[in-house]
Coordinates of C-alpha atoms in Angstrom, one line a residue:
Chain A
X20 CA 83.7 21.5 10.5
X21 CA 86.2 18.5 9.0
X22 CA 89.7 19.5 10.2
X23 CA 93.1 17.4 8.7
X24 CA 95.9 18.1 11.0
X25 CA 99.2 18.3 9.4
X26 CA 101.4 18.2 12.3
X27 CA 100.9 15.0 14.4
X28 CA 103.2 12.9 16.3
X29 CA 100.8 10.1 17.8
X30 CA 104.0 8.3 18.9
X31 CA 106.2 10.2 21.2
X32 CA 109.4 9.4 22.5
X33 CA 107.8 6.1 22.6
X34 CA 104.5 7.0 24.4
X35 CA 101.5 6.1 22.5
X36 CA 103.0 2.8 20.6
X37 CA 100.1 0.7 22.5
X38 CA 96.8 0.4 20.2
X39 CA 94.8 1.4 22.5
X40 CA 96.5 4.8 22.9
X41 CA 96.5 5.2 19.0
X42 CA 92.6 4.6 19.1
X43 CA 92.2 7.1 22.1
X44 CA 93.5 10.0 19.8
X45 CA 91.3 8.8 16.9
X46 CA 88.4 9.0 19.6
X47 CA 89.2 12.1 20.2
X48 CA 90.4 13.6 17.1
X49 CA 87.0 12.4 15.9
X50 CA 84.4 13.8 18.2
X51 CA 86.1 17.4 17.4
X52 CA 85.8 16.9 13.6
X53 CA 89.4 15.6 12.3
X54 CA 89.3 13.5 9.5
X55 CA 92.6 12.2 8.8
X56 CA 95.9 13.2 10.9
X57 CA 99.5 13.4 9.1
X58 CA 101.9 11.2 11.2
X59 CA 105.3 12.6 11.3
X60 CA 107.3 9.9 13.2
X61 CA 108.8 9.9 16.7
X62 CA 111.7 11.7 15.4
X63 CA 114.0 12.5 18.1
X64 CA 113.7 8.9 19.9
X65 CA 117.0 8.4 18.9
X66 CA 118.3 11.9 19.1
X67 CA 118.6 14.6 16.1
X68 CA 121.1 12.2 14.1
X69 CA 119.1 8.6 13.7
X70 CA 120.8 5.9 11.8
X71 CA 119.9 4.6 8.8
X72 CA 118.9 1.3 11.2
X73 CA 116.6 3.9 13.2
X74 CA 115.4 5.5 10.6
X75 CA 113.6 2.7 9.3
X76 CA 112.4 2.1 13.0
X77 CA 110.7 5.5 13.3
X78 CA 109.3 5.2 10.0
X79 CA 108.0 1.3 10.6
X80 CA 106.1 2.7 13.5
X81 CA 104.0 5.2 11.2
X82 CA 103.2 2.4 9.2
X83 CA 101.7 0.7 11.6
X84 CA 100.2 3.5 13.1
X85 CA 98.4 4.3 9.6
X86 CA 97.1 0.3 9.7
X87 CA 95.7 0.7 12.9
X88 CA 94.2 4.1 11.9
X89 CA 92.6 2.2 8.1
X90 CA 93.0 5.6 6.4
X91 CA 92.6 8.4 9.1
X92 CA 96.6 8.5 9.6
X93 CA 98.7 9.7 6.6
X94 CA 102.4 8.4 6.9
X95 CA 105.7 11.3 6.2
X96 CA 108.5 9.3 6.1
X97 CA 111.0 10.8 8.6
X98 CA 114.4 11.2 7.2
X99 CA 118.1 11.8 8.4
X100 CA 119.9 14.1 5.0
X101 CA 123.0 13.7 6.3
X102 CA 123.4 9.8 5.7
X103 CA 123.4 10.8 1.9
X104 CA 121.4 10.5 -1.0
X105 CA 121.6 6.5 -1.6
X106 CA 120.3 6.1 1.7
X107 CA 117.8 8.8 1.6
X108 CA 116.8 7.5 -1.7
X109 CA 116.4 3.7 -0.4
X110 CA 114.1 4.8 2.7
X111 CA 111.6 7.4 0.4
X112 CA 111.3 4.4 -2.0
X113 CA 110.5 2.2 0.3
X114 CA 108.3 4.5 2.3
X115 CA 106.7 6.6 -0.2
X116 CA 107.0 3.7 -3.4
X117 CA 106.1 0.6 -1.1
X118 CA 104.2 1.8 2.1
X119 CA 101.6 4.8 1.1
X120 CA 103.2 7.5 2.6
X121 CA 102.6 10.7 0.9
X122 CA 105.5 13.1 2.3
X123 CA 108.7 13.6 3.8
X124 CA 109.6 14.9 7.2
X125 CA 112.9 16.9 8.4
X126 CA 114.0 17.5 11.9
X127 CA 116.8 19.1 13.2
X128 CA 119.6 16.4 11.5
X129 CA 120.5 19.5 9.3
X130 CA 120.3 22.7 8.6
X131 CA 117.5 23.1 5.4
X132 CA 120.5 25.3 3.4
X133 CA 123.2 22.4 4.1
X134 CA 124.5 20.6 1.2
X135 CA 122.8 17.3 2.0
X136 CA 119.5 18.5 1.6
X137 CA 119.7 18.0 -2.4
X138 CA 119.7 14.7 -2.1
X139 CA 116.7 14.7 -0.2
X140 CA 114.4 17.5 -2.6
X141 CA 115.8 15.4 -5.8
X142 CA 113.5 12.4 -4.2
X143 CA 110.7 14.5 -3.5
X144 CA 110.7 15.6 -7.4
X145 CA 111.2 11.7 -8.4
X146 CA 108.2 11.1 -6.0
X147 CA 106.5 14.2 -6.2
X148 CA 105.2 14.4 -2.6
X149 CA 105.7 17.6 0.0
X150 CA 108.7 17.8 2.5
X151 CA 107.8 19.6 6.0
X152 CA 110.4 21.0 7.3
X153 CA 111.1 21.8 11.0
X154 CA 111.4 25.6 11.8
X155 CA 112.1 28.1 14.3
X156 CA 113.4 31.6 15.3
X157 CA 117.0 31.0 16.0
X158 CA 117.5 34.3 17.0
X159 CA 118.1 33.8 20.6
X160 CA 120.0 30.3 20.2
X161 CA 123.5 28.7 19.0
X162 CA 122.1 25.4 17.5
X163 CA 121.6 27.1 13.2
X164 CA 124.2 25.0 12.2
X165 CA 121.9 22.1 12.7
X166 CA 118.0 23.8 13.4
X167 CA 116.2 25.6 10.9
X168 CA 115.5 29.5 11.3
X169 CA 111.8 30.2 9.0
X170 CA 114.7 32.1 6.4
X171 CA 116.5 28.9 6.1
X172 CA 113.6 27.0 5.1
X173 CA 112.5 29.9 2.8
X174 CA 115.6 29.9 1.3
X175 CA 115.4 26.3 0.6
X176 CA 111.9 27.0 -1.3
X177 CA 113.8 29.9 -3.2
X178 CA 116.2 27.0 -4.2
X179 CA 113.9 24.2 -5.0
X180 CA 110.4 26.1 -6.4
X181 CA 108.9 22.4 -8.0
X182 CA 109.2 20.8 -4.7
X183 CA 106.0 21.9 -2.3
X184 CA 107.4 23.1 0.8
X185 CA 105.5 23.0 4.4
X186 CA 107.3 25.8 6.9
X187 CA 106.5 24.2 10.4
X188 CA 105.3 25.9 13.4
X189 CA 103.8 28.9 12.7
X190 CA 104.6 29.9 16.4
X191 CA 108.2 29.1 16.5
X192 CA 108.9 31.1 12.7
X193 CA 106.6 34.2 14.2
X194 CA 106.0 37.9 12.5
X195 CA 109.6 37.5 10.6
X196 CA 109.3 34.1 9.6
X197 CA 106.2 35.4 8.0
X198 CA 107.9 37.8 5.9
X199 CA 110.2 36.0 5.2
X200 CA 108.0 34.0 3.4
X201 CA 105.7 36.5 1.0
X202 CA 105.9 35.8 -2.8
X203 CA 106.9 31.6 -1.9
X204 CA 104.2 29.9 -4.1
X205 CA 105.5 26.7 -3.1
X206 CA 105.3 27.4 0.7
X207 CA 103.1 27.5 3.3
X208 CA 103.4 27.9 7.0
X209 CA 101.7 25.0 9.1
X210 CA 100.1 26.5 12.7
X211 CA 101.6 24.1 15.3
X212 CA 103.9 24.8 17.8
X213 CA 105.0 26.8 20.7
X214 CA 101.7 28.6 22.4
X215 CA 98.6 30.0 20.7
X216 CA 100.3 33.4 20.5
X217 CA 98.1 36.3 19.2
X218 CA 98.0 37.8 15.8
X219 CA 100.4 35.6 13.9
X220 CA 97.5 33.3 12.3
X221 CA 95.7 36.6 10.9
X222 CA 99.2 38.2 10.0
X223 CA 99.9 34.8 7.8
X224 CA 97.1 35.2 5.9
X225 CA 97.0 38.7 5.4
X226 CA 100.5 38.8 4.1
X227 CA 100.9 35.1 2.1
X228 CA 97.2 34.8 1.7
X229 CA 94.7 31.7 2.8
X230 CA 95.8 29.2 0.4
X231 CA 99.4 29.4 2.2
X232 CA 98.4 28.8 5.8
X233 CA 97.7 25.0 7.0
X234 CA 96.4 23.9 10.2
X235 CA 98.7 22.3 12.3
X236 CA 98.9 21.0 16.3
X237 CA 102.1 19.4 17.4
X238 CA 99.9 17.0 19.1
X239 CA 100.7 15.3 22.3
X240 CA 102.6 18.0 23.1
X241 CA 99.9 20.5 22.0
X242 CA 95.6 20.7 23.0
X243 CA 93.3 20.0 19.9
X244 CA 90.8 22.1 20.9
X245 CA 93.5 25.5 21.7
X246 CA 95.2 24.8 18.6
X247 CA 92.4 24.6 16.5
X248 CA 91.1 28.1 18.6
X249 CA 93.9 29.7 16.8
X250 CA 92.6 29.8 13.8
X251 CA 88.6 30.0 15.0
X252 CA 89.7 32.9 17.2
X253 CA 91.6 34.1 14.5
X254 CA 88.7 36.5 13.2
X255 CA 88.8 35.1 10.1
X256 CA 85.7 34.2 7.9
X257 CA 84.3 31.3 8.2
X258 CA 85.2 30.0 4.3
X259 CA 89.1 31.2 5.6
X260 CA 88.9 29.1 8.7
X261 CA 87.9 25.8 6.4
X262 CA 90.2 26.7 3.8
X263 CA 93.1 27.0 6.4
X264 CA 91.8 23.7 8.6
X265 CA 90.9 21.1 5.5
X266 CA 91.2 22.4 2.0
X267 CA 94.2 23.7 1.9
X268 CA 96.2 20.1 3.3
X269 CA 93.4 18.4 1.1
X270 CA 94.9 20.1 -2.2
X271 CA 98.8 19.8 -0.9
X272 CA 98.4 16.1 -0.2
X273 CA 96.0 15.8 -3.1
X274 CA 93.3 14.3 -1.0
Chain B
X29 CA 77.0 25.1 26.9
X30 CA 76.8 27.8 29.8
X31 CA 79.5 28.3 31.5
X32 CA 80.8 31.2 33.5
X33 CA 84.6 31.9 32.5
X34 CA 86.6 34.3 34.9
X35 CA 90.3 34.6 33.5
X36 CA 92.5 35.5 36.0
X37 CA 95.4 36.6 33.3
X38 CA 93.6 39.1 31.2
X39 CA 96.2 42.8 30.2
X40 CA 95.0 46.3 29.1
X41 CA 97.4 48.7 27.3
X42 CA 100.1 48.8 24.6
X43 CA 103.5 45.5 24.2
X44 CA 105.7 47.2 22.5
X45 CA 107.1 44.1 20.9
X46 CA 103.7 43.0 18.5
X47 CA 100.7 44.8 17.5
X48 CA 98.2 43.2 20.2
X49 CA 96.6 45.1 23.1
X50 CA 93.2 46.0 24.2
X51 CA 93.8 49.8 24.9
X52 CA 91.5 49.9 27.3
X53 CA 89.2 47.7 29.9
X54 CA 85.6 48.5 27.4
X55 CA 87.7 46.9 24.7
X56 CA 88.4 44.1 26.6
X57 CA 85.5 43.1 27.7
X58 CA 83.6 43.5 24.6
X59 CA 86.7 40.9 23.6
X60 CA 85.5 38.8 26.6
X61 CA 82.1 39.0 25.7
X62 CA 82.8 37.5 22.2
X63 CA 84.8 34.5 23.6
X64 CA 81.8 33.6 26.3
X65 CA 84.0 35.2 29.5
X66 CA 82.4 36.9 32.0
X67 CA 84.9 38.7 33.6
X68 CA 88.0 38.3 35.3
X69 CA 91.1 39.7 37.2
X70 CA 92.8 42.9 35.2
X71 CA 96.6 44.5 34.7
X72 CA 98.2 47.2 33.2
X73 CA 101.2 46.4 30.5
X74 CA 101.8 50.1 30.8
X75 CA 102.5 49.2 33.9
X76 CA 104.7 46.5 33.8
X77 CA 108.6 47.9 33.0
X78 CA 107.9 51.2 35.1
X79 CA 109.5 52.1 38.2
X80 CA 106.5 53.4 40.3
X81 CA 103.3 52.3 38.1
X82 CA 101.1 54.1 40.5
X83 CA 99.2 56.2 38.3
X84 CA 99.1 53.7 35.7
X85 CA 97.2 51.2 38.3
X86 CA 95.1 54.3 39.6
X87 CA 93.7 54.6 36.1
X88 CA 93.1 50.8 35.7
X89 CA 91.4 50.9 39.3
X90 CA 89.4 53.4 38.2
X91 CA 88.5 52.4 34.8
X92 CA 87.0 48.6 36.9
X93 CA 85.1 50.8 39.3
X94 CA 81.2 50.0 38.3
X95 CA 82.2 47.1 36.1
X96 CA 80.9 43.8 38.1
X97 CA 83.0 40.8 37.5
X98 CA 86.0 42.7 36.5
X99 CA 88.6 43.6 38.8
X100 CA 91.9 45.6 39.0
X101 CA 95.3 43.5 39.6
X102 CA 97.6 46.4 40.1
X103 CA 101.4 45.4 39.7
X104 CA 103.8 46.0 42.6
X105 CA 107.1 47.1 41.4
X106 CA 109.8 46.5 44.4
X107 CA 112.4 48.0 42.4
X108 CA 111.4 50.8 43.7
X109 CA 113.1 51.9 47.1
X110 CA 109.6 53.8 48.0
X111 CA 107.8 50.1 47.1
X112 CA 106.1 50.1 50.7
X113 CA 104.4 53.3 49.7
X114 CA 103.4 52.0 46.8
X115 CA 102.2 48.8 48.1
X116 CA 100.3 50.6 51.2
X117 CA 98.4 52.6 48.5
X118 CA 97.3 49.5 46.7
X119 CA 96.1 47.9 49.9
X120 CA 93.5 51.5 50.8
X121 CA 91.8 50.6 48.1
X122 CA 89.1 48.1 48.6
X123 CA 88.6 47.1 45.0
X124 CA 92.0 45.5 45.3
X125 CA 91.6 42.0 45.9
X126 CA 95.0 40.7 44.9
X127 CA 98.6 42.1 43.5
X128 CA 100.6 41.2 41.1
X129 CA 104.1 40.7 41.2
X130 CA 105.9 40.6 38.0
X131 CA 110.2 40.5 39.0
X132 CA 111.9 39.9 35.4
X133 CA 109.3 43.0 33.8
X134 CA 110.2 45.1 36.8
X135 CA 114.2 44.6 36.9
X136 CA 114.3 42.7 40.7
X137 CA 114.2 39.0 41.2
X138 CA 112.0 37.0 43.4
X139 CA 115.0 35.5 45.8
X140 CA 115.3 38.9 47.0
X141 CA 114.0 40.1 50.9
X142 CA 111.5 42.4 49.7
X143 CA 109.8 39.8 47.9
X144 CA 109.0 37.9 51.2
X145 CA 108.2 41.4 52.7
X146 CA 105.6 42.5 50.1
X147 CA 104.0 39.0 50.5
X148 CA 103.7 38.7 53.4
X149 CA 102.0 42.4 53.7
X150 CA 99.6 42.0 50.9
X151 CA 98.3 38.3 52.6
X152 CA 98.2 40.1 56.3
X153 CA 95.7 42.7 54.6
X154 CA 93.7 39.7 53.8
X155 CA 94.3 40.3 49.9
X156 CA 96.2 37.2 47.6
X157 CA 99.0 37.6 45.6
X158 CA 99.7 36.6 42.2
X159 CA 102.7 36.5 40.6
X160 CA 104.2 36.6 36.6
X161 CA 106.8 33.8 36.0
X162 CA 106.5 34.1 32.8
X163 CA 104.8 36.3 29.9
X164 CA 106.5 35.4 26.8
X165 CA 108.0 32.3 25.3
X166 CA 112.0 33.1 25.8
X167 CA 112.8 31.8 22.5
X168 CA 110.5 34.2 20.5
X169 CA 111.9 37.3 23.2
X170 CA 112.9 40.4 20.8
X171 CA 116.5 40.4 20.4
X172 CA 117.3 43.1 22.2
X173 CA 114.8 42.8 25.1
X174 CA 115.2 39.0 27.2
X175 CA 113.0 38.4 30.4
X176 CA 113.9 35.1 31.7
X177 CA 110.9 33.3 33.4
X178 CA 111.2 32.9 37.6
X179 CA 112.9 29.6 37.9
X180 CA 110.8 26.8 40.0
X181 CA 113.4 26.6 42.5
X182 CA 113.7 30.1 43.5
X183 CA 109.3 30.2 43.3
X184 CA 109.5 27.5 45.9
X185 CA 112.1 29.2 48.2
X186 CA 110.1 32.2 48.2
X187 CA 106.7 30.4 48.8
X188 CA 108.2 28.3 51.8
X189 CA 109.1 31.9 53.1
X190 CA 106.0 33.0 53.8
X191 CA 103.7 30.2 55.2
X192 CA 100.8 32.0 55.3
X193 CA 100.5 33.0 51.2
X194 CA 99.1 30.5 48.6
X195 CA 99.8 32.3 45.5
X196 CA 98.3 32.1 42.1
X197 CA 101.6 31.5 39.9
X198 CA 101.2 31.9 36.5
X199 CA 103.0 31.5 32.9
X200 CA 104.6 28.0 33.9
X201 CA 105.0 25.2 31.1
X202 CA 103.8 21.6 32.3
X203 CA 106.9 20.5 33.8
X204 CA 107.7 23.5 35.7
X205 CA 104.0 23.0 37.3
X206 CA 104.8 19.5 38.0
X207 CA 108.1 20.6 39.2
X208 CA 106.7 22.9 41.6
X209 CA 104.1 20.5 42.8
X210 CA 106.9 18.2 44.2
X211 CA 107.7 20.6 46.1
X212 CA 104.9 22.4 47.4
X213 CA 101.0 22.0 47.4
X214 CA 100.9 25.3 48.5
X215 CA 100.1 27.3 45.2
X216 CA 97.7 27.7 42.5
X217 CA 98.1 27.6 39.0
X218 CA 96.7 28.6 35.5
X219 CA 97.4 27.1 32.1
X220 CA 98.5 29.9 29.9
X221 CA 101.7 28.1 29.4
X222 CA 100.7 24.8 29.9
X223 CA 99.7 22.3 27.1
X224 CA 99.5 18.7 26.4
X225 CA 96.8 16.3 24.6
X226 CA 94.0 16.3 26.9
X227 CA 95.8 19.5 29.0
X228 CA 93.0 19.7 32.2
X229 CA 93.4 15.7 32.3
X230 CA 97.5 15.6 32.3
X231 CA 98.0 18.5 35.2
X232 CA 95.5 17.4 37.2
X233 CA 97.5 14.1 38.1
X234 CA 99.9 16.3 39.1
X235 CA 98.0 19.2 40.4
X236 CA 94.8 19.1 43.2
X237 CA 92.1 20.4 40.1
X238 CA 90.8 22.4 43.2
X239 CA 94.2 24.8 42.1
X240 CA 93.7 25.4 38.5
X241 CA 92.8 28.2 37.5
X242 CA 91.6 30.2 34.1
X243 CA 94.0 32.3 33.0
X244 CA 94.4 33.6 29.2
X245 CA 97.1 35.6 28.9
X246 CA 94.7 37.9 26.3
X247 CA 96.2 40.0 24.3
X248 CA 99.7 38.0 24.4
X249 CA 97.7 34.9 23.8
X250 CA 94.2 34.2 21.9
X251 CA 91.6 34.0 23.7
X252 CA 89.4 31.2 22.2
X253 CA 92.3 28.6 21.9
X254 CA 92.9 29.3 25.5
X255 CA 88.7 28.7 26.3
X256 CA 88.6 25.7 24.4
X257 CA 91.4 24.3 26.2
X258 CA 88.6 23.9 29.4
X259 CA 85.2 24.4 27.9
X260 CA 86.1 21.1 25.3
X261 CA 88.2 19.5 27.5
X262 CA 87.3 15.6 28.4
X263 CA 87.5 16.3 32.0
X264 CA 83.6 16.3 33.6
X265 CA 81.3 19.3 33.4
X266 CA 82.0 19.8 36.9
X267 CA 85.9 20.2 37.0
X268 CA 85.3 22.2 33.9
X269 CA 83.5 24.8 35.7
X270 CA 85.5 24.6 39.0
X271 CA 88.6 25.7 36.6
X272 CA 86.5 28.1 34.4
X273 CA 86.0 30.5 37.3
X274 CA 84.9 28.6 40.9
X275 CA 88.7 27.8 41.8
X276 CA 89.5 31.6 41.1
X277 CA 85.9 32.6 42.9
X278 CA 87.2 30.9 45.9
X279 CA 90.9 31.9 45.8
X280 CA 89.4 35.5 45.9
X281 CA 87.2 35.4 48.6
X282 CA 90.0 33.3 50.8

């Protein structure tokens, strides 16, 4: 079974910068069927508001994690909204335009309904590439103003429909992030995060069908092998499981 | 690969939050069967928010009877002022080999007296106890319905308590666990809430691999994610099987 996992971060609050530990996860990755790993940045190394200074640090790192992986790493380029569009614009050109990175990557700077995300989605029309979006329930916390609830990010897809939209962390978004998302074309919900909690991956597709639901780890903070159970335990068929664990990323990132 | 697979966290009966459940112990087990375990330890959700669950863990006892490799983990509720009773029941019946205790679904907390009490009763009868810190993620909790997990500390106080229990704690992320083990070598684990790249390799640095044990957390939790975490984990074949069911084997038969 080839799997592309849409939801890495091989570099983690600076853990796993060494070559040697960016070779262990290919190793790995590899003997359990991954072909190619989208590298999402060590995005909170410098705390939910980098610089435009560290920005370009985080985002220097994928790069050379995606030498050192010679094609099985595929760079997002990890942005901060809120230090406006001009900046935004300079590090997508230079990431996506200059450096082969094929997607954009949103943390918790902003919420995905604040102002400042415009100037992000106008760059990912210019360069027609995805934007994943960080997402969770925010029902039981205080930090919206900042973090994402799955109806934020929905909302965001409502506003933008050209721009492909990926809903991160299936877990975190759960039953109602779910329907929050039905009739989206341009979404789809990525499996990473939280715990391999039962009956959200066969919900997904049942309600947004299988060309909406993308495999996704979280990885080092999640297991390959329980995150890819989710979807293998899922009870789904077999064409299902492929589609949700390779095509599907393969026709988003036009693979 | 064969491997036997004994999951100490396994439920029966209805959440009322999510449509999961097995209603009953032949629907788990065939759901065992299909993910490659071979038994394993057994409680009651019904049983979880009552009172006195003593008929619920009568029928779960009963339903076990004749099934080899499953057996009953009845759930101690020590809200109840009559918990003795309750507890004294449990330990007449030989089937029970351990009880669980389970403080934020039963309303008390673990840093009361009666939790040293029970303990310490269920490990004189020469049966183990296990106990819930945690069943659900907090941050996906319905909004009207929030169990907080047992906090390390207070899982220490109580353990140091009674010196002569070595409980099976369960539902605690990786640096709780590590937390814990600073404290204390005197408690056994499962992974239901703990994950990392490489999971078996990370804890056991932390943890003696001779205290891990299998745990799923089935229905809350899917089964096959939570078997692949040990059956493909790099670890050797041999800590592989020690934490697919001879640690709990042993922790049983203590």
């Amino acid at each position: 079974m080839r799997i592309i996992d849409i939801h890495t971060h091989p570099v983690f609050f600076n853990a796993g910068i060494e070559p040697a530990e960016t070779q262990l996860i290919m190793r790995r990755a590899r003997q359990l069927g991954f072909v190619h790993m989208i590298s999402l940045g060590d995005v909170l190394r410098f705390g939910r508001n980098p610089d435009e200074e560290q920005s370009r640090i985080i985002n220097d790192e994928t790069a050379e994690i995606m030498k050192r992986g010679r094609g099985f790493f595929i760079g997002f380029c990890a942005l901060n909204p809120l230090l406006g569009e001009k900046v935004v614009r300079r590090e997508v050109d230079r990431c996506v335009g200059g450096m082969g990175f094929r997607g954009i990557k949103l943390e918790v700077s902003c919420n995905a309904q604040h102002p400042a995300m415009a100037g992000v989605m106008r760059a990912a029309v210019e360069h027609d590439v995805p934007v994943l979006q960080h997402s969770w329930n925010q029902l039981n916390k205080r930090s919206r103003s900042y973090h994402s609830d799955p109806e934020d990010t929905c909302a965001l897809a409502r506003r933008w429909p050209n721009v492909r939209i990926i809903m991160a962390h299936l877990t975190g978004c759960g039953f109602r992030g779910i329907r929050a998302a039905r009739g989206l074309d341009n979404l789809v919900v990525d499996t990473s995060g939280g715990g391999p909690e039962a009956g959200l991956v066969d919900y997904a597709v049942e309600q947004l069908g299988e060309h909406r639901v993308v495999y996704g780890s979280d990885l080092p903070i999640r297991d390959l092998p329980t995150a890819v159970g989710r979807i293998t335990g899922a009870g789904l068929s077999a064409s299902t499981q492929q589609r949700l664990l390779y095509d599907n990323a393969a026709e988003l990132l036009r693979i | 690969m064969s491997m036997e697979i004994y999951d100490t966290n396994a439920w029966v009966g209805s959440w009322p939050f999510a449509p999961v459940g097995h209603v009953d112990v032949a629907a788990l087990r065939q759901h065992w069967r299909a993910a490659g375990v071979t038994g394993g330890l057994v409680s009651s959700l019904d049983a979880l928010w009552l009172l006195d669950p003593t008929a619920v863990n009568a029928e779960l006892i009963k339903a076990t009877q004749r099934l080899a490799g499953i057996d009953p983990l009845p759930i101690l509720n020590l809200l109840d002022p009559a918990w003795a009773e309750q507890l004294a029941a449990l330990l007449r019946t030989k089937a029970v080999k351990a009880v669980r205790l389970a403080p934020g679904y039963g309303g008390w907390k673990l840093n009361d007296q009666r939790a040293v009490a029970a303990a310490s009763e269920i490990v004189a009868q020469g049966r183990q106890v296990v106990l819930t810190a945690r069943l659900v993620d907090e941050r996906h909790e319905h909004p009207s319905v929030k169990v907080k997990p047992v906090a390390v500390k207070t899982i220490a106080r109580w353990i140091e308590k009674v010196p002569t229990m070595t409980p099976l704690v369960q539902g605690l992320g990786r640096w709780e666990i590590e937390e814990l083990a600073k404290t204390t070598d005197r408690f056994l684990t499962d992974l239901s809430f703990m994950e990392w790249m490489d999971t078996v390799g990370v804890i056991s640095q932390k943890v003696d691999p001779g205290r891990i044990v299998f745990g799923s957390l089935t229905p809350l939790h899917g089964l096959a994610a939570h078997v692949n975490k040990i059956t493909q984990s790099p670890a050797t074949m041999a800590r592989r099987r020690a934490l697919a069911a001879g640690n709990a084997r042993k922790f049983l038969s203590a």
